[in-house]
């Protein structure tokens, strides 16, 4: 992949290539694009407001046909030898790698993520496919100690569910699809992938890569659309397992739909994760990183980003100053400009919702606005959905700003007295996705890692979803995991076979 700073491709070229690569229709079923029969949607470039597509999203007919096409494809897939599935998944990984530049550019075009971050996400997605390809021929059961070995054999074996629904959000679509499709296929399932209507293009393009890689037609079908398309998919009797990533409201609806049919789910939901900053870390460096991770990274539109910064009182003022100084240097701009550190938020609705959230927090006095807080329109940004990096200090830990997910470039800074106070504040939301500890005291790091109610804890850094490690939420952040062996097992059911003679 050429990097965004290559001189051979100007930023304009990359964007133009992405426009040329826009998929023609909102459904990809059994190896071909199909015009959607669902609701009309106009997709605008979040950075410019320019219309990219005005089209019909997938409708009920496409959803049903996608599931119908997946059924025979899954049988064919399951009938292959494990090594054949491994090789096919490796071929898919290499096909995605060969088309990484286009896939990354489509992500940046559809939802505004700076190209360098999109590229990193696509390369990580390739790694997830390679990782799970390696599991395809290593799925093995056990022989539990049951009965006399001279008269009995008891063994376990794993089976795929069949057709799996993978419902993903718009905020990092290439990664999100890999986190689900890679383990689901490695386990022997077929997948109907439902991307958000706000970021449909990369998933549809990915569907065509599955065909290019030579996997059976219908093994991965893509139906782009809104919540109603997801709901239709969840209700289809042939969908035997649902993996959902999204917000709490959608997650609850999916859980209810799944419960009605006794179908298992993985739910990866929202978060309000905290960075805990202690005086024994490199405070200035940490504050800068906290500003990048909590505000600039994907413009705050990330489930596990640390959108609360908790600093001990002795370093509190210094931390606030350093965060503001770092945020003042962020450069808002086109996702295709290599100098951009912060792109737009996903659409006009998100922009207005975030600005309303900021205004409400100010009105209520949830905290003291120390940086940003407005829409950014200068320097050619007026057509896009840009919001200034926004920092609130002295935030009341009990306030909505400290407890609710904003999903925008808004950081809440809170002072704490000691470890116990920090833990109480960090755990004081309904969420439990991630926690970040910044300290040079090893004992403190492990104590706090144990005390934080979160499925993912990072000390002095962030690993950004490696394929080999389980990632998942506690509490209202969901249940089930993605990554590693545990992530594979979400897509397998176990059978015990007891034989007597
Ligand atoms: P969302 O819940 O609105 O939508 C997510 C997906 O679910 C979309 O494809 C949507 O169309 C679909 N959907 C919504 N309601 C549905 C329903 N009733 N039935 C079936 N499908 C339905 O979320 P979003 O705005 O796309 O994404 C942002 C949210 O996702 C944030 O809350 C963020 O924290 C969360 N998220 C979580 C993780 C994680 O791994 N925990 C990762 C990324 C994003």
XYZ file of C-alpha atoms and ligand atoms in Angstrom:
545
model
C 0.000 0.000 0.000
C 1.333 3.423 -0.816
C 1.277 5.774 2.116
C -0.760 8.951 2.168
C 2.473 10.935 2.012
C 3.666 9.325 -1.231
C 4.364 11.935 -3.819
C 3.171 9.687 -6.634
C -0.448 9.996 -5.513
C -1.783 13.353 -4.503
C -4.587 13.450 -1.950
C -6.972 14.460 -4.714
C -6.031 11.356 -6.720
C -6.803 9.024 -3.829
C -10.189 10.601 -3.255
C -10.992 10.479 -6.962
C -10.047 6.805 -7.033
C -12.397 6.166 -4.134
C -15.222 7.957 -5.950
C -14.531 5.798 -9.012
C -14.636 2.668 -6.832
C -18.012 3.442 -5.216
C -20.103 0.265 -5.403
C -23.060 0.518 -7.793
C -25.790 -0.844 -5.511
C -26.660 -1.303 -1.843
C -26.732 -5.111 -1.827
C -24.165 -7.733 -2.752
C -25.750 -11.176 -2.925
C -24.408 -14.473 -4.266
C -21.485 -12.776 -5.970
C -23.291 -9.894 -7.666
C -24.480 -6.396 -6.869
C -28.249 -6.020 -6.573
C -30.169 -2.774 -6.588
C -31.800 -2.218 -3.236
C -35.569 -2.028 -2.890
C -35.587 -0.313 0.499
C -35.698 3.289 1.661
C -34.098 6.097 -0.316
C -30.877 7.538 1.065
C -28.596 10.325 -0.044
C -25.036 9.795 1.064
C -22.983 12.964 1.412
C -19.237 13.273 1.811
C -18.888 14.179 5.502
C -15.927 16.453 4.717
C -17.515 18.491 1.928
C -21.243 17.909 1.990
C -21.056 16.819 -1.658
C -23.525 14.138 -2.722
C -21.790 10.797 -3.263
C -24.759 8.510 -3.857
C -28.474 8.897 -4.000
C -29.852 5.407 -3.991
C -32.221 2.838 -2.578
C -30.928 0.947 0.410
C -31.464 -2.777 0.812
C -35.030 -3.773 1.513
C -36.713 -6.856 2.994
C -36.406 -8.747 -0.313
C -32.621 -8.310 -0.408
C -32.304 -9.350 3.234
C -34.305 -12.526 2.668
C -32.411 -13.327 -0.528
C -29.067 -12.719 1.192
C -29.955 -15.236 3.886
C -31.328 -17.624 1.246
C -28.073 -17.444 -0.729
C -26.034 -17.996 2.415
C -27.677 -21.324 3.278
C -26.290 -23.476 0.410
C -22.986 -21.573 0.462
C -22.553 -22.423 4.130
C -23.169 -26.118 3.434
C -20.554 -26.053 0.708
C -18.122 -24.205 3.001
C -18.650 -26.568 5.902
C -18.146 -29.522 3.564
C -14.637 -28.424 2.651
C -11.647 -29.844 4.440
C -10.370 -27.572 7.208
C -7.142 -26.941 5.307
C -9.136 -25.792 2.274
C -11.016 -23.300 4.431
C -7.693 -22.109 5.868
C -6.243 -21.576 2.400
C -9.375 -19.808 1.180
C -9.247 -17.436 4.140
C -5.566 -16.765 3.504
C -6.477 -15.971 -0.111
C -9.146 -13.594 1.176
C -6.606 -11.901 3.455
C -4.223 -11.409 0.539
C -7.026 -10.138 -1.707
C -7.977 -7.560 0.913
C -4.292 -6.622 1.240
C -4.011 -6.177 -2.523
C -7.029 -3.833 -2.510
C -6.173 -2.130 0.776
C -5.628 1.309 -0.714
C -9.068 1.400 -2.322
C -10.772 -0.066 0.727
C -9.105 2.491 3.012
C -9.979 5.352 0.680
C -13.620 4.224 0.631
C -13.669 4.260 4.442
C -12.275 7.809 4.495
C -14.705 8.931 1.824
C -17.806 7.429 3.399
C -17.301 8.388 7.046
C -14.466 10.923 7.186
C -11.671 9.089 8.971
C -8.226 10.487 8.040
C -6.689 8.259 5.384
C -3.700 7.214 7.470
C -6.035 5.858 10.160
C -8.214 4.135 7.552
C -5.131 2.497 6.084
C -4.037 1.293 9.513
C -7.543 -0.110 10.069
C -7.511 -2.001 6.767
C -4.065 -3.451 7.438
C -5.293 -4.548 10.855
C -8.316 -6.134 9.153
C -5.955 -8.091 6.896
C -4.186 -9.299 10.007
C -7.479 -10.477 11.493
C -8.173 -12.558 8.376
C -4.689 -14.057 8.476
C -5.001 -14.769 12.187
C -8.346 -16.546 11.892
C -7.308 -18.415 8.742
C -4.856 -20.145 11.065
C -7.693 -21.322 13.298
C -9.705 -22.921 10.479
C -7.705 -26.165 10.689
C -7.214 -26.136 14.449
C -10.743 -26.500 15.743
C -10.642 -29.555 17.956
C -12.766 -31.138 20.616
C -11.853 -33.089 23.743
C -12.386 -36.514 25.276
C -13.907 -35.941 28.732
C -13.315 -38.636 31.360
C -16.774 -40.233 31.288
C -17.420 -43.916 32.029
C -15.147 -46.888 31.675
C -12.766 -46.611 28.701
C -13.382 -50.268 27.890
C -17.102 -49.620 27.344
C -17.472 -45.918 26.683
C -16.177 -43.084 24.587
C -17.318 -39.564 25.281
C -16.125 -36.772 23.051
C -16.887 -33.182 22.184
C -16.920 -31.610 18.782
C -17.550 -28.099 17.564
C -20.011 -27.123 14.856
C -20.702 -23.792 13.180
C -24.092 -22.170 13.697
C -24.825 -21.962 9.977
C -25.831 -18.474 8.838
C -24.604 -15.673 11.070
C -25.757 -12.043 10.999
C -22.944 -9.516 11.387
C -24.319 -6.056 12.078
C -21.731 -3.297 12.214
C -21.627 0.449 12.890
C -20.176 3.159 10.664
C -17.286 4.329 12.811
C -14.550 1.921 11.688
C -16.236 -0.309 9.144
C -13.248 -2.209 7.703
C -12.081 -3.262 11.144
C -15.593 -3.914 12.384
C -16.377 -6.302 9.543
C -13.086 -8.181 9.933
C -13.662 -8.649 13.669
C -16.838 -10.580 12.825
C -16.429 -12.069 9.348
C -12.964 -13.548 9.955
C -13.828 -15.700 13.007
C -17.304 -16.515 11.683
C -15.904 -17.939 8.431
C -13.020 -19.699 10.186
C -15.619 -21.463 12.325
C -17.441 -22.663 9.190
C -20.352 -20.230 9.049
C -21.729 -18.098 6.234
C -22.271 -14.420 6.961
C -24.844 -11.820 6.066
C -23.083 -8.552 6.737
C -25.193 -5.487 7.480
C -23.232 -2.246 7.430
C -24.766 1.030 8.493
C -26.349 3.174 5.807
C -23.817 5.823 6.890
C -20.801 3.722 5.840
C -22.030 1.181 3.301
C -19.400 1.401 0.571
C -16.407 -0.312 2.159
C -18.499 -3.325 3.197
C -20.087 -3.680 -0.238
C -16.657 -3.427 -1.839
C -15.394 -6.034 0.614
C -18.209 -8.327 -0.558
C -16.799 -8.193 -4.076
C -13.321 -9.036 -2.723
C -14.720 -12.247 -1.232
C -15.765 -13.251 -4.740
C -12.406 -12.245 -6.244
C -10.666 -14.361 -3.601
C -12.593 -17.389 -4.867
C -14.782 -18.150 -1.855
C -18.208 -19.645 -2.630
C -20.794 -17.219 -3.944
C -23.241 -16.435 -1.177
C -20.799 -17.171 1.641
C -20.634 -13.472 2.481
C -23.575 -11.336 1.410
C -23.867 -7.642 2.172
C -27.091 -5.733 2.724
C -26.562 -2.039 3.391
C -29.322 -0.229 5.183
C -30.647 1.185 8.399
C -32.041 -0.298 11.591
C -35.047 -1.808 9.808
C -32.745 -3.866 7.585
C -30.912 -5.102 10.678
C -34.214 -5.908 12.373
C -35.397 -7.905 9.342
C -32.145 -9.841 9.372
C -32.397 -10.608 13.089
C -35.926 -11.945 12.583
C -35.024 -14.320 9.732
C -35.524 -17.895 11.027
C -32.400 -19.126 9.209
C -30.134 -16.694 11.045
C -28.769 -18.834 13.864
C -26.459 -16.372 15.602
C -26.166 -12.578 15.692
C -23.034 -10.559 16.246
C -23.833 -6.886 16.737
C -21.644 -3.841 17.228
C -23.370 -0.555 17.858
C -25.075 1.572 20.469
C -27.020 0.547 23.546
C -30.446 1.161 22.027
C -29.809 -0.970 18.948
C -28.080 -3.563 21.107
C -31.133 -3.930 23.317
C -33.432 -4.283 20.298
C -31.167 -6.964 18.827
C -30.999 -8.800 22.157
C -34.801 -8.788 22.373
C -35.181 -10.043 18.806
C -32.629 -12.772 19.471
C -34.261 -13.773 22.748
C -37.596 -14.180 20.970
C -36.023 -16.871 18.782
C -33.525 -18.266 21.334
C -30.614 -17.157 19.202
C -27.253 -16.374 20.823
C -25.677 -12.951 20.463
C -22.396 -11.152 20.797
C -23.067 -7.521 21.674
C -20.262 -4.974 21.382
C -21.813 -1.745 22.611
C -20.846 1.746 23.686
C -18.410 3.059 26.231
C -17.293 6.026 28.311
C -13.811 4.857 29.086
C -11.454 6.680 31.441
C -7.756 7.454 31.421
C -6.395 7.468 34.976
C -3.369 9.757 35.121
C -1.025 9.612 38.135
C 1.859 11.957 39.019
C 4.402 9.159 38.551
C 3.871 9.007 34.784
C 5.319 11.340 32.187
C 2.495 13.831 32.661
C 3.086 16.026 29.610
C 3.449 13.120 27.214
C 0.433 11.371 28.735
C -1.710 14.486 28.488
C -0.807 14.842 24.837
C -1.636 11.184 24.157
C -4.861 11.519 26.120
C -5.866 14.457 23.919
C -5.076 12.488 20.774
C -6.902 9.346 21.922
C -9.805 11.090 23.615
C -10.501 13.827 21.056
C -8.608 13.644 17.754
C -8.658 9.915 17.078
C -11.559 9.357 14.679
C -12.941 12.673 16.017
C -13.909 10.908 19.238
C -16.103 8.421 17.371
C -14.653 5.277 18.855
C -16.255 2.906 21.323
C -13.163 2.235 23.443
C -11.489 5.637 23.247
C -10.743 7.319 26.609
C -13.250 10.161 26.518
C -12.850 10.867 30.223
C -9.508 11.953 31.621
C -9.081 11.534 35.374
C -6.013 13.321 36.770
C -4.771 13.314 40.359
C -5.121 16.716 42.013
C -1.374 17.416 42.359
C -0.968 17.330 38.567
C -4.469 18.345 37.624
C -3.900 21.940 36.415
C -0.763 20.955 34.563
C -2.642 18.127 32.847
C -5.488 20.396 31.774
C -3.019 22.923 30.341
C -1.099 20.233 28.457
C -4.280 18.708 27.017
C -5.506 22.103 25.817
C -2.087 22.907 24.321
C -2.132 19.595 22.447
C -5.700 20.070 21.210
C -4.863 23.579 19.960
C -2.384 21.980 17.546
C -4.832 19.538 15.974
C -5.402 20.254 12.312
C -8.924 19.803 11.043
C -9.266 19.063 7.361
C -9.926 16.677 4.536
C -9.405 13.012 5.411
C -7.320 12.836 2.237
C -4.922 15.598 3.293
C -1.851 13.971 4.905
C -1.575 16.925 7.311
C -5.031 16.345 8.812
C -5.164 15.129 12.395
C -8.954 15.393 12.794
C -11.547 14.700 10.152
C -15.245 15.552 10.218
C -17.880 13.690 12.185
C -19.967 11.262 10.185
C -22.961 13.321 9.095
C -24.996 16.439 9.678
C -27.241 14.712 12.212
C -24.260 13.599 14.290
C -22.767 17.079 14.044
C -25.919 18.748 15.339
C -26.404 16.115 18.051
C -22.840 16.621 19.305
C -23.137 20.424 19.237
C -26.427 20.144 21.166
C -24.730 17.862 23.707
C -21.954 20.418 24.206
C -24.448 23.272 24.581
C -26.528 21.280 27.079
C -23.433 20.422 29.141
C -22.506 24.118 29.243
C -26.033 25.151 30.167
C -26.236 22.619 33.004
C -22.739 23.488 34.226
C -21.490 19.898 33.914
C -17.987 21.340 33.629
C -15.953 24.323 32.490
C -15.454 24.591 28.717
C -11.732 25.277 28.297
C -11.311 24.625 24.584
C -13.413 24.441 21.416
C -17.114 23.735 21.596
C -18.218 25.065 18.226
C -18.645 23.945 14.664
C -15.482 24.585 12.631
C -16.156 26.295 9.311
C -12.999 28.304 8.533
C -10.362 27.333 5.988
C -12.704 25.641 3.543
C -14.454 23.467 6.121
C -17.880 25.114 5.856
C -19.459 22.359 3.753
C -18.385 19.567 6.095
C -19.275 18.272 9.537
C -16.297 19.598 11.452
C -16.372 20.250 15.179
C -13.576 21.891 17.132
C -11.677 19.653 19.537
C -13.648 20.278 22.689
C -12.346 20.040 26.243
C -14.303 20.417 29.451
C -12.371 20.628 32.735
C -13.668 20.338 36.324
C -16.393 17.991 35.138
C -18.815 16.735 37.760
C -18.419 12.918 37.741
C -22.169 12.548 38.297
C -23.129 14.748 35.336
C -24.399 13.497 31.962
C -21.208 14.785 30.332
C -19.183 12.428 32.537
C -21.516 9.460 32.218
C -23.049 9.424 28.752
C -21.351 8.546 25.502
C -21.001 11.653 23.303
C -19.417 9.909 20.308
C -17.729 13.104 19.159
C -14.529 15.088 19.820
C -15.404 15.972 23.412
C -13.166 15.186 26.384
C -14.276 15.439 30.023
C -11.466 16.084 32.532
C -12.094 15.213 36.161
C -9.868 15.581 39.258
C -9.404 12.735 41.749
C -7.807 12.470 45.194
C -6.372 8.983 45.394
C -6.541 5.525 43.831
C -9.818 4.621 45.504
C -11.417 7.858 44.328
C -10.126 7.298 40.786
C -11.567 3.782 40.668
C -14.930 4.930 41.998
C -15.189 7.643 39.347
C -13.913 5.379 36.561
C -16.440 2.674 37.448
C -19.243 5.170 37.985
C -20.917 4.828 34.607
C -23.224 2.168 33.243
C -20.517 1.209 30.716
C -17.571 -1.151 31.124
C -15.668 -1.241 27.876
C -12.108 -0.031 28.504
C -9.821 1.607 31.040
C -6.419 3.258 30.678
C -3.874 3.573 33.474
C -0.875 5.882 33.265
C 1.703 5.224 35.986
C 5.256 3.965 36.506
C 4.245 2.098 39.679
C 3.885 -1.567 38.711
C 1.904 -2.480 41.820
C -0.570 0.326 41.219
C -0.938 -0.691 37.578
C -1.963 -4.247 38.490
C -4.158 -3.154 41.426
C -6.091 -0.794 39.212
C -6.248 -3.215 36.281
C -7.972 -5.579 38.693
C -10.296 -2.923 40.109
C -11.549 -1.403 36.865
C -14.894 -2.785 35.707
C -13.994 -3.068 32.048
C -13.304 -5.810 29.537
C -10.138 -4.167 28.243
C -7.479 -2.403 30.322
C -4.343 -0.740 28.943
C -1.395 0.421 30.995
C 0.811 3.175 29.551
C -0.434 2.735 25.993
C -3.036 1.154 23.756
C -2.792 -1.958 21.580
C -5.704 -1.052 19.256
C -7.482 -4.387 18.868
C -4.848 -7.003 18.087
C -6.355 -10.129 16.509
C -4.900 -12.477 19.120
C -6.427 -10.880 22.236
C -10.073 -10.950 23.348
C -11.894 -7.625 23.302
C -15.354 -7.116 24.724
C -17.416 -5.078 27.127
C -18.737 -5.511 30.618
C -21.962 -4.054 32.007
C -23.885 -1.941 29.450
C -20.972 -2.241 27.013
C -22.235 -5.663 26.034
C -21.226 -9.271 26.285
C -19.124 -11.722 24.320
C -15.745 -10.990 22.800
C -13.956 -10.521 19.524
C -10.381 -11.687 19.039
C -8.294 -14.757 19.759
C -9.566 -18.219 20.638
C -12.423 -16.815 22.739
C -13.580 -14.769 19.771
C -13.594 -17.873 17.567
C -15.672 -19.845 20.062
C -18.479 -17.270 19.884
C -19.157 -18.628 16.394
C -19.070 -22.318 17.349
C -21.462 -24.520 19.248
C -20.294 -27.520 21.138
C -21.735 -31.006 20.958
C -21.044 -33.838 23.363
C -21.166 -37.348 21.887
C -21.510 -40.229 24.305
C -20.937 -43.764 22.950
C -21.399 -47.033 24.833
C -20.824 -50.544 23.593
P -26.198 1.975 16.060
O -26.542 1.127 17.223
O -27.112 3.079 15.688
O -26.079 1.069 14.751
C -25.179 -0.012 14.670
C -25.660 -0.950 13.591
O -26.842 -1.589 14.052
C -26.053 -0.270 12.296
O -25.742 -1.093 11.215
C -27.558 -0.102 12.456
O -28.235 0.054 11.243
C -27.916 -1.364 13.167
N -29.125 -1.324 13.974
C -29.579 -0.288 14.717
N -30.732 -0.645 15.337
C -30.975 -1.921 14.999
C -32.009 -2.848 15.331
N -33.035 -2.512 16.100
N -31.938 -4.104 14.820
C -30.914 -4.471 14.034
N -29.928 -3.620 13.658
C -29.951 -2.364 14.146
O -24.732 2.508 16.288
P -23.872 3.455 15.365
O -24.345 4.860 15.508
O -23.785 2.896 13.990
O -22.429 3.290 16.031
C -22.057 3.960 17.173
C -22.193 3.098 18.400
O -21.493 1.872 18.225
C -21.578 3.737 19.621
O -22.411 3.564 20.723
C -20.272 2.972 19.799
O -19.744 3.009 21.085
C -20.676 1.621 19.363
N -19.507 0.812 18.999
C -19.118 -0.210 19.828
C -17.971 -0.953 19.531
C -17.511 -2.074 20.425
O -16.687 -2.879 19.984
N -17.971 -2.186 21.647
C -17.239 -0.650 18.383
C -17.668 0.395 17.565
C -18.815 1.116 17.883
